[in-house]
């Protein structure tokens, strides 16, 4: 029987893969990838193929959900399934791994760097000061989910920061910007009026985490909304209570104004 | 002026560094490392040196806190500071980075894989179902901190999982085991009696995340306590409310008994 190896490509470009991931990918008979749950914006598929020395078949959402192509190849040989970040962030990946095991295919994970730890690291915010993570999706006609508002509320009540992941619509090559994300948060406040987001709420924006020059800015929500972060990917953090060293880090690395004492 | 690059070595051995990290380390004039906040248990310093093609000066806690050696070298040339995981998890690292910037030394982070995402990935638990992280330290004479108990309580009340990091005492080569961690949790319950931990609380243990054969086991707290996980590093998760797919993942990958329906 074969093997299915979930290989994390990390954050930004083709050089974020680990040496272990590179070795494993080179030893695979067949490589698949998906870039609809996250994307390496600092590279393209041909550069990833070049570094791995192998062709990669990029799958659409439907094909990963169906999973048959991947599982059939993995029954015959050693298959690598490449994703940005640390693998298994999507339920579909977990489901695929369960199905593989049920068919007697051995599975393994090769970890990669991830936005979950890169964002706190870049901002100098402590991991254990983060509550649960939330994500914002592009609102559609009558679909305007407000659960992120309550996640932020719950975290803030405990003094915790909230990592806010921004939507990716890979098929439309649409990546939610920090500005769009903030507009959604402001609209949530406007509708729900529980005082979670106010004009002086401190947020941090990070663009292109993992690149050599990520852009980072902390400030009031309106200040950050109007800041030019450049191209995707963008990530947002709503700040809870700041420890002295966290405040100093935001002042040093994210240009937080010293007079901004609202948290 | 020089440069100080914080390079994450990832989880387990010398091959968990990214290609980017490897390139940057090779280009450094001087390499420092610390292994007291976390450790790569699947390798040793000579193997890391071999892969980077350079000598590494491993610093003790005091030396990193003092920081002068690192900053003086970084004022003169390009210095790499190596740590396990994704860098900046410790406040000392953040402080060092702030001090470097204040002296006009450019700083940069090269991310690595981290226990914060590897543990959810290995267990098939969803990131956004985790509340804040906590860590257990070795109790000393009259020092028995109980804050982790309340973090777990708070998370459980919201149906969230808790990542419980276990203590590392590098100087004594002492790494807290899952069994020791569970004994501390049981003692906390014994003292505080708020019903957070009971005999049928479901927990998951993971040993040697990042290695090719991590050992994973989920079950009641007493069942996991008596399971043989082998050598360090160990990590613990106290499970909140399980989504259908999470339960299936724990049954498939962590040998959770199907009859265990208590969460």
XYZ file of C-alpha atoms in Angstrom:
526
model
C 0.000 0.000 0.000
C 1.004 3.603 -0.555
C 1.457 6.646 1.560
C -0.122 10.097 1.739
C 2.105 12.845 3.153
C 0.588 16.222 4.012
C 3.366 18.750 3.474
C 3.153 22.327 4.736
C 4.704 24.930 2.427
C 4.758 27.639 5.059
C 3.848 31.264 4.681
C 4.976 33.189 1.671
C 7.191 31.722 -1.045
C 8.816 28.504 -2.276
C 11.613 28.793 0.284
C 9.370 28.490 3.318
C 9.180 24.711 3.025
C 11.329 22.826 5.554
C 14.284 20.678 4.503
C 12.229 17.691 5.681
C 9.318 18.739 3.487
C 11.630 19.222 0.521
C 13.172 15.760 0.951
C 9.781 14.108 1.327
C 8.327 15.910 -1.681
C 11.291 14.872 -3.828
C 10.721 11.248 -2.832
C 7.028 11.298 -3.769
C 5.729 9.584 -6.899
C 2.992 12.159 -7.316
C 2.386 15.676 -5.951
C -0.969 17.405 -5.472
C -1.552 20.872 -4.068
C -4.458 23.098 -3.159
C -4.306 26.876 -2.801
C -7.928 27.757 -2.092
C -7.664 27.627 1.727
C -4.518 29.734 1.710
C -1.983 30.864 -0.846
C 1.725 31.580 -1.194
C 1.545 35.068 -2.659
C 5.328 35.444 -3.000
C 5.750 32.733 -5.601
C 3.983 30.765 -8.314
C 3.501 27.096 -9.032
C 6.378 26.873 -11.497
C 8.849 28.108 -8.876
C 7.546 25.583 -6.355
C 7.836 22.849 -8.995
C 11.373 23.923 -9.781
C 12.508 23.752 -6.165
C 10.843 20.363 -5.660
C 12.078 19.107 -9.026
C 8.647 17.737 -9.866
C 5.333 18.564 -11.499
C 2.466 19.427 -9.175
C -1.209 18.939 -9.934
C -3.139 21.827 -8.361
C -6.635 20.803 -7.335
C -9.789 22.846 -7.035
C -11.973 22.794 -3.940
C -14.375 20.241 -5.434
C -11.562 17.882 -6.343
C -10.109 17.947 -2.832
C -13.540 17.443 -1.288
C -14.133 14.533 -3.623
C -10.646 13.245 -2.864
C -10.756 10.220 -5.208
C -7.833 11.283 -7.429
C -5.583 11.740 -4.412
C -6.638 8.528 -2.689
C -6.309 6.426 -5.833
C -2.766 7.630 -6.429
C -1.933 7.141 -2.743
C -3.120 3.536 -2.923
C -0.494 2.918 -5.598
C 2.511 4.925 -4.425
C 3.882 7.750 -2.334
C 1.795 10.891 -2.718
C 2.465 14.371 -1.375
C -0.376 16.797 -0.721
C 0.952 20.357 -0.504
C -0.779 23.223 1.231
C 0.293 26.670 2.397
C 0.976 27.074 6.118
C 0.984 24.119 8.488
C -1.203 21.393 6.933
C -4.590 20.275 8.267
C -5.980 23.737 8.984
C -9.044 22.899 6.872
C -11.585 20.265 7.880
C -11.382 18.879 4.341
C -7.741 17.966 4.948
C -8.611 16.163 8.165
C -11.415 14.316 6.396
C -9.073 13.328 3.564
C -6.575 11.971 6.074
C -9.257 9.958 7.862
C -10.459 8.488 4.548
C -6.892 7.568 3.618
C -6.351 5.733 6.910
C -9.673 3.934 6.480
C -8.431 2.631 3.137
C -5.222 1.395 4.699
C -3.058 4.201 3.305
C -0.365 5.346 5.739
C -0.427 9.101 6.405
C 2.053 11.552 7.801
C 2.302 15.309 8.354
C 5.315 17.510 7.615
C 4.746 20.774 9.405
C 5.231 24.264 8.050
C 5.302 27.779 9.426
C 1.874 29.268 9.943
C 0.064 32.558 10.290
C -1.139 31.429 13.736
C 2.337 31.900 15.197
C 3.911 34.240 12.614
C 1.492 37.092 13.355
C 2.080 37.143 17.128
C 5.846 36.816 16.464
C 5.943 39.732 14.017
C 3.953 41.960 16.360
C 5.728 40.894 19.540
C 2.420 39.804 21.098
C 2.441 36.788 23.405
C 0.722 33.574 22.247
C -0.918 32.867 25.562
C -2.595 36.290 25.435
C -4.631 35.250 22.382
C -8.157 33.899 22.772
C -9.853 31.861 20.076
C -9.225 32.789 16.467
C -11.956 33.987 14.135
C -12.246 34.622 10.413
C -14.110 37.135 8.322
C -15.783 36.067 5.099
C -16.967 38.230 2.233
C -20.603 39.087 2.995
C -23.085 37.990 0.372
C -26.562 39.341 -0.353
C -28.451 38.284 2.749
C -25.565 36.455 4.380
C -23.799 38.587 6.962
C -22.496 36.289 9.700
C -21.835 38.095 12.974
C -20.151 35.360 15.004
C -16.675 37.001 14.694
C -18.064 40.006 16.584
C -18.939 37.795 19.542
C -15.597 35.990 19.449
C -13.833 39.375 19.674
C -16.216 40.459 22.437
C -15.579 37.308 24.454
C -11.800 37.649 24.040
C -11.793 41.364 24.898
C -13.794 40.765 28.058
C -10.919 38.527 29.170
C -8.246 40.986 28.046
C -7.220 38.663 25.196
C -6.131 39.459 21.652
C -8.047 38.082 18.662
C -6.380 36.823 15.508
C -8.763 37.684 12.667
C -8.131 35.718 9.480
C -9.326 37.375 6.296
C -11.219 35.622 3.501
C -9.599 34.147 0.409
C -11.665 33.596 -2.704
C -9.076 31.786 -4.805
C -11.293 31.217 -7.842
C -11.925 34.952 -8.163
C -8.319 35.801 -7.141
C -9.869 37.893 -4.398
C -8.098 38.332 -1.075
C -9.756 40.339 1.671
C -7.718 43.396 2.610
C -7.273 44.780 6.096
C -9.396 47.739 5.035
C -12.235 45.489 3.861
C -11.958 43.468 7.064
C -12.161 46.588 9.219
C -15.178 47.820 7.267
C -16.908 44.522 8.025
C -16.088 44.852 11.742
C -17.411 48.425 11.781
C -20.606 47.273 10.049
C -21.019 44.524 12.668
C -20.758 47.141 15.433
C -23.225 49.283 13.572
C -25.738 46.434 13.463
C -25.181 44.860 16.882
C -24.238 47.931 18.946
C -22.661 46.143 21.913
C -19.682 48.482 22.090
C -17.086 45.892 21.077
C -15.569 48.051 18.341
C -15.201 51.791 18.837
C -13.211 54.414 16.958
C -10.298 54.065 19.356
C -10.165 50.260 19.394
C -6.545 49.268 18.784
C -5.945 46.847 15.939
C -2.834 45.611 14.143
C -2.523 44.846 10.473
C 0.156 42.595 8.998
C 0.725 42.196 5.264
C 2.830 39.487 3.621
C 3.903 37.625 6.762
C 6.855 35.394 5.923
C 8.281 37.740 3.327
C 11.532 39.618 3.906
C 9.636 42.896 4.329
C 6.271 42.333 5.941
C 4.337 45.561 6.484
C 3.079 46.025 10.015
C 0.981 48.773 11.511
C -0.833 49.145 14.825
C -3.118 51.985 15.792
C -6.746 52.967 16.194
C -9.074 51.048 13.908
C -9.625 54.109 11.687
C -5.915 54.841 11.454
C -5.142 51.248 10.429
C -8.098 51.237 8.015
C -6.546 54.078 6.056
C -3.001 52.725 6.072
C -1.610 51.402 2.779
C -0.547 47.792 3.334
C 0.125 46.917 -0.296
C -0.675 43.544 -1.883
C -2.042 40.392 -0.101
C -2.084 38.356 2.090
C -3.346 40.520 4.937
C -4.093 39.579 8.530
C -5.731 41.517 11.332
C -5.445 41.404 15.115
C -7.847 43.058 17.529
C -5.793 43.869 20.602
C -6.880 43.026 24.146
C -5.036 44.198 27.229
C -1.392 44.931 26.476
C 1.435 43.805 28.702
C 4.169 46.456 29.068
C 6.531 44.571 26.732
C 3.775 44.003 24.155
C 3.042 47.738 24.080
C 6.717 48.489 23.641
C 6.922 45.955 20.804
C 3.939 47.524 19.012
C 5.491 50.975 19.426
C 8.823 49.710 18.058
C 7.735 47.399 15.233
C 4.209 48.514 14.373
C 4.458 52.249 14.832
C 1.825 52.404 17.574
C 1.634 56.003 18.754
C 2.939 56.386 22.302
C 0.027 58.615 23.225
C -2.455 55.899 22.325
C -3.164 54.573 25.813
C -6.665 53.240 25.238
C -5.541 49.680 25.912
C 25.330 48.693 10.975
C 24.648 44.999 11.278
C 21.604 42.808 11.301
C 20.007 40.418 13.772
C 17.934 37.626 12.230
C 15.728 35.506 14.464
C 15.581 32.085 12.811
C 13.069 29.418 13.823
C 14.416 25.867 13.715
C 10.994 24.271 13.895
C 9.888 21.307 15.938
C 12.079 18.280 16.187
C 15.365 17.912 14.324
C 17.879 19.769 12.123
C 15.714 19.259 9.032
C 12.768 21.289 10.318
C 14.420 24.593 9.379
C 13.025 26.219 6.224
C 15.119 26.694 3.081
C 14.906 30.431 3.780
C 16.228 29.912 7.310
C 19.039 27.710 6.008
C 20.089 30.323 3.425
C 19.974 33.141 5.954
C 21.935 31.157 8.549
C 24.618 30.319 5.993
C 24.987 34.009 5.176
C 25.420 35.034 8.822
C 28.800 36.040 10.225
C 27.936 34.668 13.639
C 25.304 32.248 14.961
C 23.862 32.111 18.469
C 21.206 29.709 19.753
C 19.239 29.114 22.918
C 17.541 25.862 23.862
C 16.161 26.642 27.293
C 12.714 27.834 26.141
C 12.294 24.815 23.868
C 14.515 22.112 22.479
C 14.956 20.012 19.351
C 15.000 16.567 20.928
C 15.590 14.744 17.633
C 19.044 16.162 17.020
C 22.075 17.699 18.668
C 24.045 20.864 18.157
C 26.729 19.247 15.997
C 24.099 18.056 13.499
C 22.582 21.528 13.334
C 26.053 23.010 12.845
C 26.768 20.514 10.091
C 23.618 21.357 8.149
C 24.237 25.109 8.527
C 27.950 24.707 7.768
C 28.837 26.928 10.731
C 29.681 26.915 14.421
C 26.904 27.933 16.786
C 27.372 29.472 20.205
C 24.666 28.139 22.508
C 23.711 30.640 25.187
C 22.332 30.112 28.648
C 19.266 31.909 29.939
C 21.317 34.583 31.734
C 23.328 35.329 28.615
C 20.225 35.820 26.476
C 18.624 38.003 29.126
C 21.786 40.048 29.319
C 21.937 40.122 25.528
C 25.197 42.097 25.238
C 27.191 39.404 23.398
C 24.477 39.106 20.757
C 23.956 42.836 20.341
C 27.672 43.592 20.131
C 28.168 41.035 17.364
C 25.045 42.303 15.579
C 26.405 45.841 15.617
C 29.389 44.606 13.634
C 27.901 42.108 11.193
C 25.067 39.750 10.307
C 24.036 37.647 13.293
C 21.583 34.759 13.415
C 19.783 33.888 16.646
C 18.399 30.350 16.456
C 15.543 28.994 18.543
C 13.317 25.953 18.336
C 9.803 26.483 16.965
C 8.708 29.810 15.498
C 10.920 32.522 17.040
C 9.731 35.160 19.509
C 7.650 32.849 21.682
C 9.558 34.065 24.748
C 9.323 37.620 26.068
C 13.130 37.670 26.273
C 13.312 37.308 22.482
C 10.917 40.212 21.987
C 12.909 42.315 24.413
C 16.150 41.452 22.600
C 14.611 42.483 19.304
C 13.419 45.798 20.760
C 16.889 46.506 22.171
C 18.469 45.720 18.809
C 16.165 48.135 16.990
C 16.857 50.808 19.610
C 20.566 50.463 18.839
C 19.931 50.849 15.138
C 20.419 47.158 14.307
C 18.042 45.914 11.616
C 16.029 42.849 12.674
C 14.103 40.216 10.790
C 12.233 36.998 11.602
C 12.441 33.735 9.668
C 9.513 31.633 10.778
C 9.526 27.975 11.720
C 6.960 25.292 12.425
C 5.564 25.405 15.934
C 3.833 23.290 18.534
C 0.928 25.785 18.490
C -0.209 24.549 15.084
C 1.472 21.124 14.953
C -0.511 19.735 17.885
C -3.947 20.641 16.489
C -2.806 19.316 13.074
C -1.612 15.974 14.435
C -4.811 15.486 16.434
C -7.159 16.738 13.717
C -8.557 19.394 16.070
C -9.576 22.740 14.607
C -7.518 25.825 15.474
C -10.489 28.072 16.000
C -11.804 25.654 18.630
C -8.831 26.382 20.897
C -9.077 28.985 23.644
C -6.022 30.574 25.203
C -2.958 28.422 25.744
C -1.564 27.650 29.168
C 1.614 26.059 30.501
C 2.408 23.897 33.481
C 5.596 24.474 35.445
C 7.319 22.132 37.864
C 5.907 22.949 41.298
C 8.465 24.010 43.858
C 8.266 23.884 47.649
C 5.590 26.457 48.343
C 5.066 27.519 44.749
C 2.078 25.782 43.168
C 0.533 28.176 40.633
C -3.084 27.341 39.840
C -3.761 29.743 36.962
C -3.713 26.938 34.325
C -6.703 25.392 36.094
C -8.716 28.557 35.535
C -7.604 28.879 31.923
C -8.864 25.338 31.281
C -12.076 26.102 33.178
C -12.713 29.256 31.146
C -12.040 27.432 27.865
C -14.196 24.429 28.797
C -17.123 26.667 29.732
C -16.990 27.906 26.134
C -16.566 24.426 24.677
C -12.974 25.200 23.677
C -9.880 23.017 23.747
C -6.813 24.016 25.778
C -3.251 23.525 24.582
C -1.216 22.788 27.711
C 2.515 23.299 27.256
C 4.720 21.313 29.607
C 7.734 22.690 31.459
C 11.304 22.435 30.224
C 14.159 22.746 32.680
C 17.041 22.700 30.226
C 19.818 23.082 32.786
C 18.669 19.953 34.595
C 17.805 18.202 31.283
C 14.333 17.774 32.740
C 11.292 17.763 30.459
C 7.839 17.466 31.987
C 6.075 14.311 30.835
C 2.393 14.000 30.036
C 2.056 11.852 33.137
C 3.659 14.524 35.344
C 1.471 17.182 33.735
C -1.680 15.184 34.375
C -0.664 14.605 37.988
C -0.347 18.367 38.404
C -3.803 18.915 36.889
C -5.298 16.272 39.189
C -3.622 17.950 42.189
C -5.073 21.307 41.109
C -8.556 19.770 41.039
C -7.899 18.224 44.407
C -7.035 21.608 45.875
C -9.534 23.835 44.083
C -12.466 21.433 43.677
C -14.384 23.337 41.005
C -15.085 20.234 38.931
C -12.917 21.242 35.963
C -11.019 17.941 35.870
C -12.822 14.679 36.569
C -11.830 11.074 35.958
C -13.599 11.031 32.602
C -12.217 14.336 31.306
C -10.898 13.688 27.800
C -7.314 14.712 27.162
C -4.858 14.101 24.330
C -1.148 13.537 24.660
C 1.326 14.063 21.824
C 4.983 13.068 22.047
C 7.719 14.161 19.651
C 5.629 16.365 17.368
C 7.540 16.970 14.134
C 9.236 13.581 14.147
C 8.365 10.926 11.588
C 6.548 8.876 14.244
C 4.900 11.114 16.806
C 2.999 9.162 19.462
C -0.565 10.294 19.946
C -3.178 9.112 22.392
C -6.579 10.477 23.415
C -8.766 9.124 26.164
C -9.891 9.715 29.721
C -7.332 11.561 31.814
C -6.460 8.404 33.781
C -6.114 6.322 30.635
C -3.760 8.866 29.047
C -1.849 9.239 32.333
C -0.912 5.566 32.230
C -0.046 5.451 28.531
C 3.627 5.084 27.604
C 4.560 8.032 25.391
C 8.312 7.415 25.338
C 10.926 10.203 25.405
C 10.292 14.022 25.277
C 9.015 16.506 24.189
C 5.454 15.930 25.374
C 2.411 18.146 24.939
C -1.074 17.894 26.398
C -4.495 19.060 25.216
C -7.600 19.223 27.388
C -10.498 18.699 25.029
C -13.572 20.938 24.948
C -16.665 20.159 22.905
C -15.835 17.944 19.933
C -17.164 18.561 16.463
C -18.174 15.355 14.663
C -15.075 15.410 12.453
C -12.783 16.134 15.408
C -14.169 13.122 17.266
C -13.640 10.963 14.224
C -10.060 12.239 13.896
C -9.316 11.417 17.544
C -10.803 7.937 17.071
C -8.717 7.397 13.939
C -5.377 8.956 14.881
C -5.377 9.044 18.679
C -7.144 5.795 19.484
C -10.017 7.482 21.333
C -12.466 4.745 22.338
C -15.721 5.002 20.414
C -17.713 4.392 23.594
C -16.171 7.436 25.244
C -18.987 9.909 24.697
C -18.362 12.207 27.640
C -17.559 15.119 25.343
